[in-house]
Tab-separated table of C-alpha atoms in Angstrom:
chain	number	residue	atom	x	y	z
I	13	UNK	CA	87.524	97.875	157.357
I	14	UNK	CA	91.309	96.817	157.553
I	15	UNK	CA	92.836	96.709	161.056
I	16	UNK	CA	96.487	97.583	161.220
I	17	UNK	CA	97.412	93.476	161.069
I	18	UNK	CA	95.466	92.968	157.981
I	19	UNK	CA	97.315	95.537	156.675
I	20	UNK	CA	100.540	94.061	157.350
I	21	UNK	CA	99.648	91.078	156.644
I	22	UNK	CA	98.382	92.380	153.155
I	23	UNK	CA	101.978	94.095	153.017
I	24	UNK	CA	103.721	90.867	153.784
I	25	UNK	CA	101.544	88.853	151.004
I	26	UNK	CA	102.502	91.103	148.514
I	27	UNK	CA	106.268	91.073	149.537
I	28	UNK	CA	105.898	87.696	149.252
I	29	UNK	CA	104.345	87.642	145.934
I	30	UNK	CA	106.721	89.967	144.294
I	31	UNK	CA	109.878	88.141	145.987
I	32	UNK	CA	109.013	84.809	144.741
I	33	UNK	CA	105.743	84.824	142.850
I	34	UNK	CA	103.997	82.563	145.493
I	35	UNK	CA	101.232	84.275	147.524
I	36	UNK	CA	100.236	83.583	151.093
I	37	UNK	CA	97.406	80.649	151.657
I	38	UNK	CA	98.976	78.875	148.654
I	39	UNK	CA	101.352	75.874	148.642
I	40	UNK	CA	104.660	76.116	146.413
I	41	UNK	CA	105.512	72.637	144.773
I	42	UNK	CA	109.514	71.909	145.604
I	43	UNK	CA	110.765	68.920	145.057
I	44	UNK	CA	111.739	66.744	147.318
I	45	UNK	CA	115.249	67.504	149.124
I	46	UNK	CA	117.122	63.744	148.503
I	47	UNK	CA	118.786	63.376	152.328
I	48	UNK	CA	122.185	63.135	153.222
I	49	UNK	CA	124.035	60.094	153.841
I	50	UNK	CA	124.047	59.011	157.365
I	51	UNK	CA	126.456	56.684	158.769
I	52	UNK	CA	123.586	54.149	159.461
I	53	UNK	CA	123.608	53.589	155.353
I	54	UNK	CA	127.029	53.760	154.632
I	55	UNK	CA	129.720	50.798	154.532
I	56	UNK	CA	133.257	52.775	154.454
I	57	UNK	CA	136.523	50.696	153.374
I	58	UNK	CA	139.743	52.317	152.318
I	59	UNK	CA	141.405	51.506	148.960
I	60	UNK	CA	145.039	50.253	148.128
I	61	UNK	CA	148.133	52.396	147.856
I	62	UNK	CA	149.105	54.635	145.108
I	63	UNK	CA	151.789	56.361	144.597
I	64	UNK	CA	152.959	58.928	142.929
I	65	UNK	CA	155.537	62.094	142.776
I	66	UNK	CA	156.432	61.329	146.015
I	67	UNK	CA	153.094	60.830	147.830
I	68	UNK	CA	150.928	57.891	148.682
I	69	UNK	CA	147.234	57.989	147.922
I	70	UNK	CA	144.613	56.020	149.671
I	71	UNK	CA	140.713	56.248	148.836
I	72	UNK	CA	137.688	56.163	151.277
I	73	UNK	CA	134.880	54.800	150.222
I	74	UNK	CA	131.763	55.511	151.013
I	75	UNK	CA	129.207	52.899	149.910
I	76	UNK	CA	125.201	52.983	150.039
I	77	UNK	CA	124.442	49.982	151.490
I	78	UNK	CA	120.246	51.706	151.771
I	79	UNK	CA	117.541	51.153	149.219
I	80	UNK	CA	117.465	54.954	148.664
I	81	UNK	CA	119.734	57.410	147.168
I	82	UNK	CA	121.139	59.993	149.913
I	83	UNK	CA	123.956	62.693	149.327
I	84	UNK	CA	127.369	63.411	150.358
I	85	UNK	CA	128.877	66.922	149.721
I	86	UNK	CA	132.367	68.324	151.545
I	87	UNK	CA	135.136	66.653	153.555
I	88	UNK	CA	134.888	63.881	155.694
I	89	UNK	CA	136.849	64.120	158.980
I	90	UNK	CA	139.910	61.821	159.244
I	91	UNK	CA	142.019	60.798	162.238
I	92	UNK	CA	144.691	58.185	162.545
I	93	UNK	CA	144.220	56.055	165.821
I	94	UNK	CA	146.584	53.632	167.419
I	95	UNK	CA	145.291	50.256	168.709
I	96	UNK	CA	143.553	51.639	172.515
I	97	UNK	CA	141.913	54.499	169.907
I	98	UNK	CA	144.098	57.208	171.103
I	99	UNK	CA	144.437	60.028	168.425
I	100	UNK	CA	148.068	60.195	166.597
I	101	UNK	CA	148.788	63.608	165.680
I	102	UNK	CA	146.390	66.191	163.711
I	103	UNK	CA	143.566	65.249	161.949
I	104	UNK	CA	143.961	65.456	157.956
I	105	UNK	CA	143.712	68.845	156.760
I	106	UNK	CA	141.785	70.185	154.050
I	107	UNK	CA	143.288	70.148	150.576
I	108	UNK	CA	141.766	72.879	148.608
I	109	UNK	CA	139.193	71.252	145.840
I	110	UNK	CA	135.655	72.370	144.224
I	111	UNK	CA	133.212	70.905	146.393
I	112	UNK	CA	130.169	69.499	144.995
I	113	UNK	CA	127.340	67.521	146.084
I	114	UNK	CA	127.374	63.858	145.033
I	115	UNK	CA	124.136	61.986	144.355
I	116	UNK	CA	125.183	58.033	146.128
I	117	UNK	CA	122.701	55.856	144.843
I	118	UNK	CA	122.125	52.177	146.157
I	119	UNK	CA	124.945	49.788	145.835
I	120	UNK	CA	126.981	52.818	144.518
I	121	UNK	CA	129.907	54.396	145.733
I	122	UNK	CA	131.672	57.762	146.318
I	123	UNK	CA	135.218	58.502	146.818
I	124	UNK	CA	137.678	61.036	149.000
I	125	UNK	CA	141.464	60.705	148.626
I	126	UNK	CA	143.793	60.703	151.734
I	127	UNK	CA	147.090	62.013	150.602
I	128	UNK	CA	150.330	61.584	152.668
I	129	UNK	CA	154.140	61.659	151.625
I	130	UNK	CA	156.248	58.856	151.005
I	131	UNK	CA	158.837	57.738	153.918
I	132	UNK	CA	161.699	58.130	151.633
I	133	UNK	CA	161.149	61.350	150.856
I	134	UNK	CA	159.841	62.859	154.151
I	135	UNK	CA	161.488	61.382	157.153
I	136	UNK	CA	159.065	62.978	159.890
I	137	UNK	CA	156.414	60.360	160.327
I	138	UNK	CA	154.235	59.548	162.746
I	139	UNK	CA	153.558	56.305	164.029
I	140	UNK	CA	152.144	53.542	162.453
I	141	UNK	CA	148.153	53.645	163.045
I	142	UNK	CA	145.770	50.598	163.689
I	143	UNK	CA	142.830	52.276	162.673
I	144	UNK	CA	141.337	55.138	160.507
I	145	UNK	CA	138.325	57.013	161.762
I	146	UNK	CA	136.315	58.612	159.342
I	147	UNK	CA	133.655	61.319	160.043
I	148	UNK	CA	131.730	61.165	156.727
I	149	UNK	CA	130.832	65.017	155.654
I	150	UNK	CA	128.355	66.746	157.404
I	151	UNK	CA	128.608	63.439	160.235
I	152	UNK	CA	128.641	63.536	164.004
I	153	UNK	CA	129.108	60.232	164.259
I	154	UNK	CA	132.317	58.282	162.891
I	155	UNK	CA	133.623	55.035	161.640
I	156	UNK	CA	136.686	53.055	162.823
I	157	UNK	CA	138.087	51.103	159.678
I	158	UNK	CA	140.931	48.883	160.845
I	159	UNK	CA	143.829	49.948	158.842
I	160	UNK	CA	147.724	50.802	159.049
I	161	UNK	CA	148.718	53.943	157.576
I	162	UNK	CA	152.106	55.751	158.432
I	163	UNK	CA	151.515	59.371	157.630
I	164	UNK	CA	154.662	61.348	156.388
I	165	UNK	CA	155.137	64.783	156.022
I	166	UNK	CA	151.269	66.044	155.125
I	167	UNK	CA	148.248	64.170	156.065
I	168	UNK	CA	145.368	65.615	153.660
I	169	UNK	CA	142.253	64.846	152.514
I	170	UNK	CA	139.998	66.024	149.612
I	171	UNK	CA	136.442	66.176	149.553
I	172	UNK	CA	133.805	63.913	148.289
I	173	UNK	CA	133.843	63.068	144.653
I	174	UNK	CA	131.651	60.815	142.235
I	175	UNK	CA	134.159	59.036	140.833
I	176	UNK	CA	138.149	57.844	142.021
């Protein structure tokens, strides 16, 4: 005799079996999900100058300083702070990019551009920060990187990427 839950249940396993091809009771094999980077096994440092058509790049870079690989995928929140760690201005916007998830194995590194303008070309900056803090993607918690930066004009940033 089936009771009205065995029949939904019955319903449910063969849902289930048609949807996927995995029945109830039985245990799919995924592989594992590799976890994403937390700031705990990241060293961040920001890259030299370049210029270029009137804007100044600067890389982040995220190393893996673990023994395991983790990801990174998306943008990493950036803010300019003075020296007490007061905000200057907006926080770098989003520059439209394909996003993609980036595989950071040990000792490795992956990259996100700040872009700003030059001074000579946009006179509207903002004051001179002492420090960058960098919320890597899919972070709540940030990292202050000492470093002077005079954002001009636009203050972007793209997302992660495997390479500079």
């Amino acid at each position: 005799m089936i009771t009205i839950s065995g029949r939904a249940t019955a319903l449910v396993s063969a849902a289930l079996l048609a949807a996927t091809g995995v029945s109830v009771g039985t245990t799919a094999q995924a592989r594992p999900r590799t976890p994403t980077c937390h700031v705990a096994q990241l060293h961040l440092s920001i890259g030299q100058a370049t210029g270029g058509a009137g804007s100044v790049f600067h890389t982040i870079r995220f190393t893996n300083i673990s023994h395991h690989t983790c990801t990174l995928r998306g943008y990493p929140g950036v803010s300019l702070l003075d020296r007490h760690h007061h905000q200057i201005g907006a926080p770098a916007t989003r520059n439209p990019h394909p996003v993609s998830t980036v595989f950071v194995h040990p000792h490795h590194s992956a990259f996100a551009t700040i872009r700003t303008n030059n001074p000579s070309v946009v006179p509207t900056c903002r004051p001179t920060s002492t420090f960058i803090r960098v919320f890597p993607p899919a972070s709540f918690q940030s990292v202050l990187i000492p470093f002077h930066l005079k954002a001009c004009g636009v203050f972007q940033v793209n997302p992660v990427q495997s390479t500079r």
